[in-house]
Amino acid sequence: MKNILPFFTRLPVEGDFEKARGELWALPLVALLSSALPTAVLYLNLPLGNVLAVLALYFTIGLLHLDGLADWADGMMVKGDRERKVKAMKDLNTGIAGVFAVVIVLFLQVYSLQLVPFYALFLAELNSKFAMLLALATKRPLGDGLGAYFMGGMKEGQLVIGTALYVLLLLPIVFIEPRSLVSLLGLLTGAYVIYLSLRNFGGLNGDCIGAVAEITRAGTLLTLALVR
């Protein structure tokens, strides 16, 4: 598991690039680490805890996925054929669509975290990491970047193990609080982003997978906030 941590968190762990794509099944376990600090902030009920929790989250996972979300949104909003959309997504300059998408996702997370129980961020991160695993399991790479590299190592067994881990991590919270089962609806937002990416770009790259992660987390938190 330690080999994938440098790619999905900022934790000071050294990983082996060649072995990382063989550990994708552990993505649900990464949620335990990536949500630990922000969940502790929420549990302590500190002033402006929702804002501090979001800051703690990105301190842990970094801003790479947010950057991917911005690029994805720029590509999605371009009118024209698939080639133009992919070109816009790969443009190094961030457009207004990308800025808007990042602001909305951050706002939804900050807003929702003031309305949900402290463990909600763990559920959101669990969904986020599992949605990334599902995106990689499509094995529809776009280009030759890091996304394609990870997809190349994605085996059916990894998806089976990852799904089992996802269920095992979800069940204890659902047993204690049955209403938390509604968090499964958050996965639908990730699935929809995967669908939009395939339809508009013809595949998924690192930017698309970053968008899946960010939108799934925000969608899960918003869902939990609405049914509190």
mmCIF file of N, CA and C in Angstrom, residues 6-143:
data_model
loop_
_atom_site.group_PDB
_atom_site.id
_atom_site.type_symbol
_atom_site.label_atom_id
_atom_site.label_comp_id
_atom_site.label_asym_id
_atom_site.label_seq_id
_atom_site.Cartn_x
_atom_site.Cartn_y
_atom_site.Cartn_z
ATOM 1 N N PRO A 6 2.464 8.203 -2.194
ATOM 2 C CA PRO A 6 3.025 9.444 -2.751
ATOM 3 C C PRO A 6 2.233 9.999 -3.937
ATOM 4 N N PHE A 7 1.441 9.166 -4.586
ATOM 5 C CA PHE A 7 0.681 9.601 -5.757
ATOM 6 C C PHE A 7 -0.704 10.134 -5.388
ATOM 7 N N PHE A 8 -1.206 9.792 -4.205
ATOM 8 C CA PHE A 8 -2.559 10.179 -3.816
ATOM 9 C C PHE A 8 -2.607 10.988 -2.525
ATOM 10 N N THR A 9 -1.464 11.212 -1.887
ATOM 11 C CA THR A 9 -1.389 12.046 -0.684
ATOM 12 C C THR A 9 -0.056 12.788 -0.670
ATOM 13 N N ARG A 10 0.088 13.669 0.325
ATOM 14 C CA ARG A 10 1.354 14.366 0.527
ATOM 15 C C ARG A 10 2.089 13.793 1.731
ATOM 16 N N LEU A 11 1.670 12.638 2.183
ATOM 17 C CA LEU A 11 2.320 12.019 3.332
ATOM 18 C C LEU A 11 3.769 11.698 2.997
ATOM 19 N N PRO A 12 4.678 11.925 3.957
ATOM 20 C CA PRO A 12 6.113 11.730 3.696
ATOM 21 C C PRO A 12 6.513 10.260 3.644
ATOM 22 N N VAL A 13 6.054 9.584 2.599
ATOM 23 C CA VAL A 13 6.337 8.161 2.416
ATOM 24 C C VAL A 13 6.967 7.980 1.044
ATOM 25 N N GLU A 14 8.021 7.219 0.980
ATOM 26 C CA GLU A 14 8.661 6.928 -0.305
ATOM 27 C C GLU A 14 8.034 5.681 -0.916
ATOM 28 N N GLY A 15 7.671 5.792 -2.190
ATOM 29 C CA GLY A 15 7.054 4.668 -2.878
ATOM 30 C C GLY A 15 7.833 4.268 -4.117
ATOM 31 N N ASP A 16 7.597 3.057 -4.560
ATOM 32 C CA ASP A 16 8.230 2.529 -5.762
ATOM 33 C C ASP A 16 7.272 2.733 -6.936
ATOM 34 N N PHE A 17 7.696 3.548 -7.899
ATOM 35 C CA PHE A 17 6.840 3.872 -9.038
ATOM 36 C C PHE A 17 6.415 2.620 -9.795
ATOM 37 N N GLU A 18 7.299 1.658 -9.925
ATOM 38 C CA GLU A 18 7.004 0.446 -10.684
ATOM 39 C C GLU A 18 5.994 -0.446 -9.965
ATOM 40 N N LYS A 19 5.964 -0.367 -8.643
ATOM 41 C CA LYS A 19 5.058 -1.217 -7.870
ATOM 42 C C LYS A 19 3.713 -0.547 -7.580
ATOM 43 N N ALA A 20 3.649 0.759 -7.783
ATOM 44 C CA ALA A 20 2.462 1.510 -7.373
ATOM 45 C C ALA A 20 1.197 1.032 -8.069
ATOM 46 N N ARG A 21 1.284 0.769 -9.360
ATOM 47 C CA ARG A 21 0.059 0.408 -10.066
ATOM 48 C C ARG A 21 -0.415 -1.004 -9.743
ATOM 49 N N GLY A 22 0.373 -1.750 -8.994
ATOM 50 C CA GLY A 22 -0.073 -3.051 -8.522
ATOM 51 C C GLY A 22 -0.775 -2.977 -7.184
ATOM 52 N N GLU A 23 -0.874 -1.751 -6.628
ATOM 53 C CA GLU A 23 -1.496 -1.574 -5.320
ATOM 54 C C GLU A 23 -2.749 -0.707 -5.389
ATOM 55 N N LEU A 24 -3.333 -0.581 -6.561
ATOM 56 C CA LEU A 24 -4.523 0.253 -6.711
ATOM 57 C C LEU A 24 -5.700 -0.277 -5.901
ATOM 58 N N TRP A 25 -5.701 -1.557 -5.610
ATOM 59 C CA TRP A 25 -6.760 -2.158 -4.789
ATOM 60 C C TRP A 25 -6.836 -1.508 -3.413
ATOM 61 N N ALA A 26 -5.736 -0.860 -2.977
ATOM 62 C CA ALA A 26 -5.678 -0.273 -1.634
ATOM 63 C C ALA A 26 -6.224 1.153 -1.579
ATOM 64 N N LEU A 27 -6.745 1.670 -2.672
ATOM 65 C CA LEU A 27 -7.258 3.041 -2.667
ATOM 66 C C LEU A 27 -8.290 3.289 -1.564
ATOM 67 N N PRO A 28 -9.239 2.364 -1.309
ATOM 68 C CA PRO A 28 -10.150 2.608 -0.181
ATOM 69 C C PRO A 28 -9.426 2.746 1.153
ATOM 70 N N LEU A 29 -8.325 2.037 1.337
ATOM 71 C CA LEU A 29 -7.559 2.146 2.575
ATOM 72 C C LEU A 29 -6.875 3.509 2.686
ATOM 73 N N VAL A 30 -6.522 4.096 1.544
ATOM 74 C CA VAL A 30 -5.905 5.419 1.551
ATOM 75 C C VAL A 30 -6.850 6.436 2.181
ATOM 76 N N ALA A 31 -8.153 6.219 2.020
ATOM 77 C CA ALA A 31 -9.148 7.135 2.605
ATOM 78 C C ALA A 31 -9.018 7.221 4.117
ATOM 79 N N LEU A 32 -8.600 6.132 4.753
ATOM 80 C CA LEU A 32 -8.403 6.150 6.206
ATOM 81 C C LEU A 32 -7.348 7.179 6.595
ATOM 82 N N LEU A 33 -6.285 7.272 5.803
ATOM 83 C CA LEU A 33 -5.195 8.187 6.102
ATOM 84 C C LEU A 33 -5.509 9.612 5.638
ATOM 85 N N SER A 34 -6.074 9.734 4.453
ATOM 86 C CA SER A 34 -6.331 11.071 3.905
ATOM 87 C C SER A 34 -7.412 11.814 4.666
ATOM 88 N N SER A 35 -8.315 11.082 5.329
ATOM 89 C CA SER A 35 -9.403 11.735 6.070
ATOM 90 C C SER A 35 -9.107 11.877 7.558
ATOM 91 N N ALA A 36 -8.004 11.318 8.029
ATOM 92 C CA ALA A 36 -7.739 11.280 9.478
ATOM 93 C C ALA A 36 -7.645 12.668 10.097
ATOM 94 N N LEU A 37 -6.794 13.528 9.537
ATOM 95 C CA LEU A 37 -6.596 14.861 10.108
ATOM 96 C C LEU A 37 -7.853 15.727 10.011
ATOM 97 N N PRO A 38 -8.497 15.842 8.846
ATOM 98 C CA PRO A 38 -9.717 16.666 8.787
ATOM 99 C C PRO A 38 -10.852 16.111 9.645
ATOM 100 N N THR A 39 -10.936 14.787 9.778
ATOM 101 C CA THR A 39 -11.968 14.202 10.632
ATOM 102 C C THR A 39 -11.715 14.552 12.091
ATOM 103 N N ALA A 40 -10.448 14.550 12.495
ATOM 104 C CA ALA A 40 -10.099 14.939 13.865
ATOM 105 C C ALA A 40 -10.480 16.391 14.126
ATOM 106 N N VAL A 41 -10.273 17.249 13.136
ATOM 107 C CA VAL A 41 -10.649 18.660 13.270
ATOM 108 C C VAL A 41 -12.151 18.788 13.490
ATOM 109 N N LEU A 42 -12.938 18.035 12.723
ATOM 110 C CA LEU A 42 -14.390 18.084 12.873
ATOM 111 C C LEU A 42 -14.825 17.520 14.219
ATOM 112 N N TYR A 43 -14.182 16.456 14.651
ATOM 113 C CA TYR A 43 -14.541 15.821 15.919
ATOM 114 C C TYR A 43 -14.297 16.756 17.099
ATOM 115 N N LEU A 44 -13.249 17.560 17.023
ATOM 116 C CA LEU A 44 -12.920 18.493 18.105
ATOM 117 C C LEU A 44 -13.845 19.704 18.137
ATOM 118 N N ASN A 45 -14.648 19.834 17.092
ATOM 119 C CA ASN A 45 -15.653 20.912 17.032
ATOM 120 C C ASN A 45 -15.015 22.291 17.248
ATOM 121 N N LEU A 46 -13.940 22.540 16.534
ATOM 122 C CA LEU A 46 -13.226 23.803 16.653
ATOM 123 C C LEU A 46 -13.999 24.925 15.958
ATOM 124 N N PRO A 47 -13.777 26.179 16.347
ATOM 125 C CA PRO A 47 -14.379 27.292 15.612
ATOM 126 C C PRO A 47 -13.948 27.244 14.143
ATOM 127 N N LEU A 48 -14.895 27.520 13.264
ATOM 128 C CA LEU A 48 -14.646 27.426 11.820
ATOM 129 C C LEU A 48 -14.096 26.051 11.453
ATOM 130 N N GLY A 49 -14.600 25.036 12.146
ATOM 131 C CA GLY A 49 -14.119 23.674 11.931
ATOM 132 C C GLY A 49 -14.295 23.189 10.507
ATOM 133 N N ASN A 50 -15.377 23.630 9.848
ATOM 134 C CA ASN A 50 -15.606 23.192 8.469
ATOM 135 C C ASN A 50 -14.530 23.733 7.527
ATOM 136 N N VAL A 51 -14.128 24.981 7.734
ATOM 137 C CA VAL A 51 -13.072 25.572 6.908
ATOM 138 C C VAL A 51 -11.731 24.912 7.216
ATOM 139 N N LEU A 52 -11.454 24.735 8.504
ATOM 140 C CA LEU A 52 -10.188 24.121 8.910
ATOM 141 C C LEU A 52 -10.091 22.679 8.412
ATOM 142 N N ALA A 53 -11.216 21.975 8.399
ATOM 143 C CA ALA A 53 -11.221 20.587 7.928
ATOM 144 C C ALA A 53 -10.875 20.512 6.447
ATOM 145 N N VAL A 54 -11.416 21.430 5.655
ATOM 146 C CA VAL A 54 -11.099 21.451 4.223
ATOM 147 C C VAL A 54 -9.623 21.780 4.015
ATOM 148 N N LEU A 55 -9.107 22.722 4.775
ATOM 149 C CA LEU A 55 -7.682 23.049 4.680
ATOM 150 C C LEU A 55 -6.825 21.852 5.079
ATOM 151 N N ALA A 56 -7.248 21.138 6.134
ATOM 152 C CA ALA A 56 -6.509 19.952 6.573
ATOM 153 C C ALA A 56 -6.559 18.856 5.529
ATOM 154 N N LEU A 57 -7.689 18.740 4.848
ATOM 155 C CA LEU A 57 -7.822 17.729 3.796
ATOM 156 C C LEU A 57 -6.818 17.972 2.676
ATOM 157 N N TYR A 58 -6.779 19.217 2.176
ATOM 158 C CA TYR A 58 -5.879 19.505 1.051
ATOM 159 C C TYR A 58 -4.421 19.585 1.487
ATOM 160 N N PHE A 59 -4.192 19.847 2.768
ATOM 161 C CA PHE A 59 -2.836 19.738 3.295
ATOM 162 C C PHE A 59 -2.361 18.290 3.202
ATOM 163 N N THR A 60 -3.308 17.351 3.360
ATOM 164 C CA THR A 60 -2.985 15.923 3.334
ATOM 165 C C THR A 60 -2.882 15.374 1.918
ATOM 166 N N ILE A 61 -3.822 15.750 1.059
ATOM 167 C CA ILE A 61 -3.868 15.142 -0.276
ATOM 168 C C ILE A 61 -3.240 16.012 -1.362
ATOM 169 N N GLY A 62 -2.981 17.278 -1.054
ATOM 170 C CA GLY A 62 -2.424 18.157 -2.068
ATOM 171 C C GLY A 62 -3.502 18.731 -2.987
ATOM 172 N N LEU A 63 -3.069 19.490 -3.975
ATOM 173 C CA LEU A 63 -3.991 20.197 -4.869
ATOM 174 C C LEU A 63 -4.022 19.617 -6.278
ATOM 175 N N LEU A 64 -3.388 18.475 -6.465
ATOM 176 C CA LEU A 64 -3.291 17.901 -7.808
ATOM 177 C C LEU A 64 -4.660 17.575 -8.378
ATOM 178 N N HIS A 65 -5.533 17.004 -7.562
ATOM 179 C CA HIS A 65 -6.861 16.644 -8.062
ATOM 180 C C HIS A 65 -7.694 17.887 -8.367
ATOM 181 N N LEU A 66 -7.533 18.932 -7.550
ATOM 182 C CA LEU A 66 -8.231 20.188 -7.836
ATOM 183 C C LEU A 66 -7.767 20.773 -9.158
ATOM 184 N N ASP A 67 -6.473 20.687 -9.426
ATOM 185 C CA ASP A 67 -5.936 21.162 -10.704
ATOM 186 C C ASP A 67 -6.525 20.350 -11.854
ATOM 187 N N GLY A 68 -6.651 19.041 -11.644
ATOM 188 C CA GLY A 68 -7.269 18.195 -12.657
ATOM 189 C C GLY A 68 -8.712 18.569 -12.898
ATOM 190 N N LEU A 69 -9.436 18.881 -11.821
ATOM 191 C CA LEU A 69 -10.830 19.321 -11.952
ATOM 192 C C LEU A 69 -10.931 20.576 -12.806
ATOM 193 N N ALA A 70 -10.030 21.532 -12.564
ATOM 194 C CA ALA A 70 -10.044 22.784 -13.332
ATOM 195 C C ALA A 70 -9.818 22.513 -14.820
ATOM 196 N N ASP A 71 -8.826 21.689 -15.134
ATOM 197 C CA ASP A 71 -8.547 21.370 -16.541
ATOM 198 C C ASP A 71 -9.710 20.616 -17.170
ATOM 199 N N TRP A 72 -10.295 19.690 -16.419
ATOM 200 C CA TRP A 72 -11.435 18.917 -16.924
ATOM 201 C C TRP A 72 -12.599 19.834 -17.267
ATOM 202 N N ALA A 73 -12.895 20.777 -16.366
ATOM 203 C CA ALA A 73 -14.014 21.690 -16.590
ATOM 204 C C ALA A 73 -13.771 22.574 -17.812
ATOM 205 N N ASP A 74 -12.534 23.022 -17.993
ATOM 206 C CA ASP A 74 -12.219 23.825 -19.180
ATOM 207 C C ASP A 74 -12.500 23.035 -20.459
ATOM 208 N N GLY A 75 -12.105 21.767 -20.460
ATOM 209 C CA GLY A 75 -12.355 20.938 -21.631
ATOM 210 C C GLY A 75 -13.828 20.671 -21.859
ATOM 211 N N MET A 76 -14.563 20.459 -20.776
ATOM 212 C CA MET A 76 -15.988 20.169 -20.886
ATOM 213 C C MET A 76 -16.770 21.333 -21.475
ATOM 214 N N MET A 77 -16.368 22.559 -21.151
ATOM 215 C CA MET A 77 -17.151 23.728 -21.536
ATOM 216 C C MET A 77 -16.829 24.244 -22.937
ATOM 217 N N VAL A 78 -15.802 23.691 -23.569
ATOM 218 C CA VAL A 78 -15.457 24.127 -24.927
ATOM 219 C C VAL A 78 -16.459 23.541 -25.921
ATOM 220 N N LYS A 79 -16.949 24.383 -26.801
ATOM 221 C CA LYS A 79 -17.844 23.910 -27.847
ATOM 222 C C LYS A 79 -17.030 23.381 -29.014
ATOM 223 N N GLY A 80 -17.520 22.322 -29.614
ATOM 224 C CA GLY A 80 -16.822 21.771 -30.766
ATOM 225 C C GLY A 80 -16.634 20.282 -30.643
ATOM 226 N N ASP A 81 -15.744 19.750 -31.449
ATOM 227 C CA ASP A 81 -15.545 18.319 -31.488
ATOM 228 C C ASP A 81 -14.637 17.851 -30.352
ATOM 229 N N ARG A 82 -14.423 16.564 -30.307
ATOM 230 C CA ARG A 82 -13.640 15.952 -29.239
ATOM 231 C C ARG A 82 -12.202 16.469 -29.221
ATOM 232 N N GLU A 83 -11.655 16.680 -30.368
ATOM 233 C CA GLU A 83 -10.267 17.138 -30.453
ATOM 234 C C GLU A 83 -10.097 18.503 -29.792
ATOM 235 N N ARG A 84 -11.041 19.407 -30.023
ATOM 236 C CA ARG A 84 -10.969 20.738 -29.418
ATOM 237 C C ARG A 84 -11.112 20.655 -27.907
ATOM 238 N N LYS A 85 -11.979 19.782 -27.437
ATOM 239 C CA LYS A 85 -12.182 19.626 -25.999
ATOM 240 C C LYS A 85 -10.925 19.094 -25.315
ATOM 241 N N VAL A 86 -10.309 18.099 -25.922
ATOM 242 C CA VAL A 86 -9.087 17.526 -25.346
ATOM 243 C C VAL A 86 -7.974 18.570 -25.342
ATOM 244 N N LYS A 87 -7.881 19.347 -26.415
ATOM 245 C CA LYS A 87 -6.855 20.386 -26.497
ATOM 246 C C LYS A 87 -7.038 21.417 -25.400
ATOM 247 N N ALA A 88 -8.293 21.815 -25.159
ATOM 248 C CA ALA A 88 -8.578 22.796 -24.103
ATOM 249 C C ALA A 88 -8.251 22.222 -22.724
ATOM 250 N N MET A 89 -8.533 20.951 -22.526
ATOM 251 C CA MET A 89 -8.257 20.327 -21.233
ATOM 252 C C MET A 89 -6.757 20.273 -20.964
ATOM 253 N N LYS A 90 -5.975 20.082 -22.003
ATOM 254 C CA LYS A 90 -4.530 19.967 -21.850
ATOM 255 C C LYS A 90 -3.820 21.316 -21.864
ATOM 256 N N ASP A 91 -4.563 22.390 -22.127
ATOM 257 C CA ASP A 91 -3.972 23.727 -22.125
ATOM 258 C C ASP A 91 -3.449 24.056 -20.721
ATOM 259 N N LEU A 92 -2.241 24.591 -20.640
ATOM 260 C CA LEU A 92 -1.632 24.896 -19.343
ATOM 261 C C LEU A 92 -2.316 26.059 -18.636
ATOM 262 N N ASN A 93 -3.020 26.893 -19.380
ATOM 263 C CA ASN A 93 -3.719 28.035 -18.785
ATOM 264 C C ASN A 93 -5.104 27.609 -18.302
ATOM 265 N N THR A 94 -5.456 28.017 -17.101
ATOM 266 C CA THR A 94 -6.767 27.692 -16.534
ATOM 267 C C THR A 94 -7.775 28.749 -16.952
ATOM 268 N N GLY A 95 -8.898 28.303 -17.520
ATOM 269 C CA GLY A 95 -9.943 29.207 -17.957
ATOM 270 C C GLY A 95 -10.969 29.476 -16.879
ATOM 271 N N ILE A 96 -11.954 30.291 -17.231
ATOM 272 C CA ILE A 96 -12.978 30.679 -16.255
ATOM 273 C C ILE A 96 -13.810 29.473 -15.820
ATOM 274 N N ALA A 97 -14.010 28.509 -16.722
ATOM 275 C CA ALA A 97 -14.778 27.314 -16.355
ATOM 276 C C ALA A 97 -14.057 26.523 -15.273
ATOM 277 N N GLY A 98 -12.747 26.433 -15.399
ATOM 278 C CA GLY A 98 -11.963 25.719 -14.400
ATOM 279 C C GLY A 98 -12.001 26.408 -13.053
ATOM 280 N N VAL A 99 -11.862 27.735 -13.056
ATOM 281 C CA VAL A 99 -11.921 28.499 -11.804
ATOM 282 C C VAL A 99 -13.294 28.327 -11.153
ATOM 283 N N PHE A 100 -14.337 28.415 -11.960
ATOM 284 C CA PHE A 100 -15.702 28.279 -11.448
ATOM 285 C C PHE A 100 -15.906 26.907 -10.819
ATOM 286 N N ALA A 101 -15.438 25.855 -11.483
ATOM 287 C CA ALA A 101 -15.615 24.493 -10.974
ATOM 288 C C ALA A 101 -14.905 24.308 -9.638
ATOM 289 N N VAL A 102 -13.692 24.820 -9.524
ATOM 290 C CA VAL A 102 -12.937 24.690 -8.272
ATOM 291 C C VAL A 102 -13.638 25.440 -7.147
ATOM 292 N N VAL A 103 -14.097 26.655 -7.423
ATOM 293 C CA VAL A 103 -14.776 27.456 -6.395
ATOM 294 C C VAL A 103 -16.046 26.750 -5.924
ATOM 295 N N ILE A 104 -16.824 26.213 -6.847
ATOM 296 C CA ILE A 104 -18.072 25.540 -6.481
ATOM 297 C C ILE A 104 -17.800 24.300 -5.641
ATOM 298 N N VAL A 105 -16.829 23.499 -6.034
ATOM 299 C CA VAL A 105 -16.510 22.277 -5.285
ATOM 300 C C VAL A 105 -16.027 22.622 -3.874
ATOM 301 N N LEU A 106 -15.179 23.630 -3.756
ATOM 302 C CA LEU A 106 -14.715 24.045 -2.433
ATOM 303 C C LEU A 106 -15.868 24.585 -1.589
ATOM 304 N N PHE A 107 -16.721 25.389 -2.210
ATOM 305 C CA PHE A 107 -17.867 25.947 -1.491
ATOM 306 C C PHE A 107 -18.796 24.850 -0.982
ATOM 307 N N LEU A 108 -19.104 23.876 -1.840
ATOM 308 C CA LEU A 108 -20.005 22.795 -1.441
ATOM 309 C C LEU A 108 -19.437 21.996 -0.269
ATOM 310 N N GLN A 109 -18.124 21.800 -0.280
ATOM 311 C CA GLN A 109 -17.511 21.043 0.810
ATOM 312 C C GLN A 109 -17.536 21.838 2.116
ATOM 313 N N VAL A 110 -17.162 23.101 2.054
ATOM 314 C CA VAL A 110 -17.172 23.939 3.258
ATOM 315 C C VAL A 110 -18.587 24.075 3.804
ATOM 316 N N TYR A 111 -19.551 24.317 2.918
ATOM 317 C CA TYR A 111 -20.949 24.464 3.340
ATOM 318 C C TYR A 111 -21.474 23.177 3.964
ATOM 319 N N SER A 112 -21.239 22.055 3.307
ATOM 320 C CA SER A 112 -21.799 20.780 3.774
ATOM 321 C C SER A 112 -21.201 20.345 5.108
ATOM 322 N N LEU A 113 -19.929 20.636 5.333
ATOM 323 C CA LEU A 113 -19.246 20.155 6.531
ATOM 324 C C LEU A 113 -19.760 20.791 7.816
ATOM 325 N N GLN A 114 -20.510 21.891 7.714
ATOM 326 C CA GLN A 114 -21.086 22.480 8.910
ATOM 327 C C GLN A 114 -22.433 21.840 9.266
ATOM 328 N N LEU A 115 -22.893 20.928 8.403
ATOM 329 C CA LEU A 115 -24.211 20.323 8.598
ATOM 330 C C LEU A 115 -24.163 18.816 8.823
ATOM 331 N N VAL A 116 -23.013 18.208 8.671
ATOM 332 C CA VAL A 116 -22.904 16.746 8.697
ATOM 333 C C VAL A 116 -22.165 16.277 9.947
ATOM 334 N N PRO A 117 -22.316 15.006 10.338
ATOM 335 C CA PRO A 117 -21.540 14.468 11.462
ATOM 336 C C PRO A 117 -20.056 14.386 11.123
ATOM 337 N N PHE A 118 -19.229 14.277 12.136
ATOM 338 C CA PHE A 118 -17.778 14.355 11.939
ATOM 339 C C PHE A 118 -17.234 13.256 11.029
ATOM 340 N N TYR A 119 -17.911 12.095 10.998
ATOM 341 C CA TYR A 119 -17.404 10.983 10.188
ATOM 342 C C TYR A 119 -17.757 11.115 8.708
ATOM 343 N N ALA A 120 -18.510 12.158 8.350
ATOM 344 C CA ALA A 120 -18.950 12.313 6.963
ATOM 345 C C ALA A 120 -17.782 12.488 6.008
ATOM 346 N N LEU A 121 -16.730 13.158 6.483
ATOM 347 C CA LEU A 121 -15.590 13.376 5.594
ATOM 348 C C LEU A 121 -14.879 12.066 5.268
ATOM 349 N N PHE A 122 -14.882 11.143 6.219
ATOM 350 C CA PHE A 122 -14.322 9.825 5.908
ATOM 351 C C PHE A 122 -15.147 9.142 4.831
ATOM 352 N N LEU A 123 -16.468 9.188 4.955
ATOM 353 C CA LEU A 123 -17.338 8.575 3.941
ATOM 354 C C LEU A 123 -17.125 9.220 2.576
ATOM 355 N N ALA A 124 -16.953 10.543 2.577
ATOM 356 C CA ALA A 124 -16.740 11.255 1.316
ATOM 357 C C ALA A 124 -15.407 10.879 0.684
ATOM 358 N N GLU A 125 -14.365 10.769 1.507
ATOM 359 C CA GLU A 125 -13.063 10.363 0.991
ATOM 360 C C GLU A 125 -13.083 8.904 0.541
ATOM 361 N N LEU A 126 -13.808 8.067 1.262
ATOM 362 C CA LEU A 126 -13.928 6.664 0.866
ATOM 363 C C LEU A 126 -14.586 6.565 -0.506
ATOM 364 N N ASN A 127 -15.659 7.315 -0.713
ATOM 365 C CA ASN A 127 -16.309 7.330 -2.021
ATOM 366 C C ASN A 127 -15.390 7.904 -3.090
ATOM 367 N N SER A 128 -14.659 8.959 -2.741
ATOM 368 C CA SER A 128 -13.762 9.600 -3.693
ATOM 369 C C SER A 128 -12.695 8.633 -4.186
ATOM 370 N N LYS A 129 -12.069 7.928 -3.266
ATOM 371 C CA LYS A 129 -11.008 6.994 -3.646
ATOM 372 C C LYS A 129 -11.563 5.792 -4.404
ATOM 373 N N PHE A 130 -12.743 5.321 -4.009
ATOM 374 C CA PHE A 130 -13.338 4.179 -4.712
ATOM 375 C C PHE A 130 -13.770 4.584 -6.123
ATOM 376 N N ALA A 131 -14.268 5.811 -6.268
ATOM 377 C CA ALA A 131 -14.654 6.294 -7.599
ATOM 378 C C ALA A 131 -13.435 6.383 -8.512
ATOM 379 N N MET A 132 -12.274 6.754 -7.950
ATOM 380 C CA MET A 132 -11.055 6.759 -8.749
ATOM 381 C C MET A 132 -10.697 5.353 -9.207
ATOM 382 N N LEU A 133 -10.894 4.385 -8.323
ATOM 383 C CA LEU A 133 -10.637 2.993 -8.693
ATOM 384 C C LEU A 133 -11.562 2.561 -9.828
ATOM 385 N N LEU A 134 -12.830 2.960 -9.747
ATOM 386 C CA LEU A 134 -13.786 2.629 -10.818
ATOM 387 C C LEU A 134 -13.389 3.298 -12.128
ATOM 388 N N ALA A 135 -12.906 4.532 -12.039
ATOM 389 C CA ALA A 135 -12.470 5.237 -13.253
ATOM 390 C C ALA A 135 -11.288 4.519 -13.900
ATOM 391 N N LEU A 136 -10.342 4.081 -13.085
ATOM 392 C CA LEU A 136 -9.185 3.353 -13.617
ATOM 393 C C LEU A 136 -9.602 2.010 -14.199
ATOM 394 N N ALA A 137 -10.653 1.428 -13.638
ATOM 395 C CA ALA A 137 -11.119 0.120 -14.096
ATOM 396 C C ALA A 137 -11.771 0.178 -15.469
ATOM 397 N N THR A 138 -12.110 1.377 -15.951
ATOM 398 C CA THR A 138 -12.677 1.472 -17.305
ATOM 399 C C THR A 138 -11.641 1.079 -18.349
ATOM 400 N N LYS A 139 -10.356 1.289 -18.003
ATOM 401 C CA LYS A 139 -9.257 0.967 -18.922
ATOM 402 C C LYS A 139 -9.469 1.622 -20.276
ATOM 403 N N ARG A 140 -9.876 2.886 -20.220
ATOM 404 C CA ARG A 140 -10.048 3.700 -21.432
ATOM 405 C C ARG A 140 -9.120 4.905 -21.330
ATOM 406 N N PRO A 141 -7.816 4.689 -21.501
ATOM 407 C CA PRO A 141 -6.860 5.782 -21.304
ATOM 408 C C PRO A 141 -6.943 6.829 -22.406
ATOM 409 N N LEU A 142 -6.682 8.063 -22.001
ATOM 410 C CA LEU A 142 -6.616 9.181 -22.934
ATOM 411 C C LEU A 142 -5.189 9.716 -22.878
ATOM 412 N N GLY A 143 -4.421 9.455 -23.911
ATOM 413 C CA GLY A 143 -3.035 9.865 -23.914
ATOM 414 C C GLY A 143 -2.137 8.837 -23.238
#
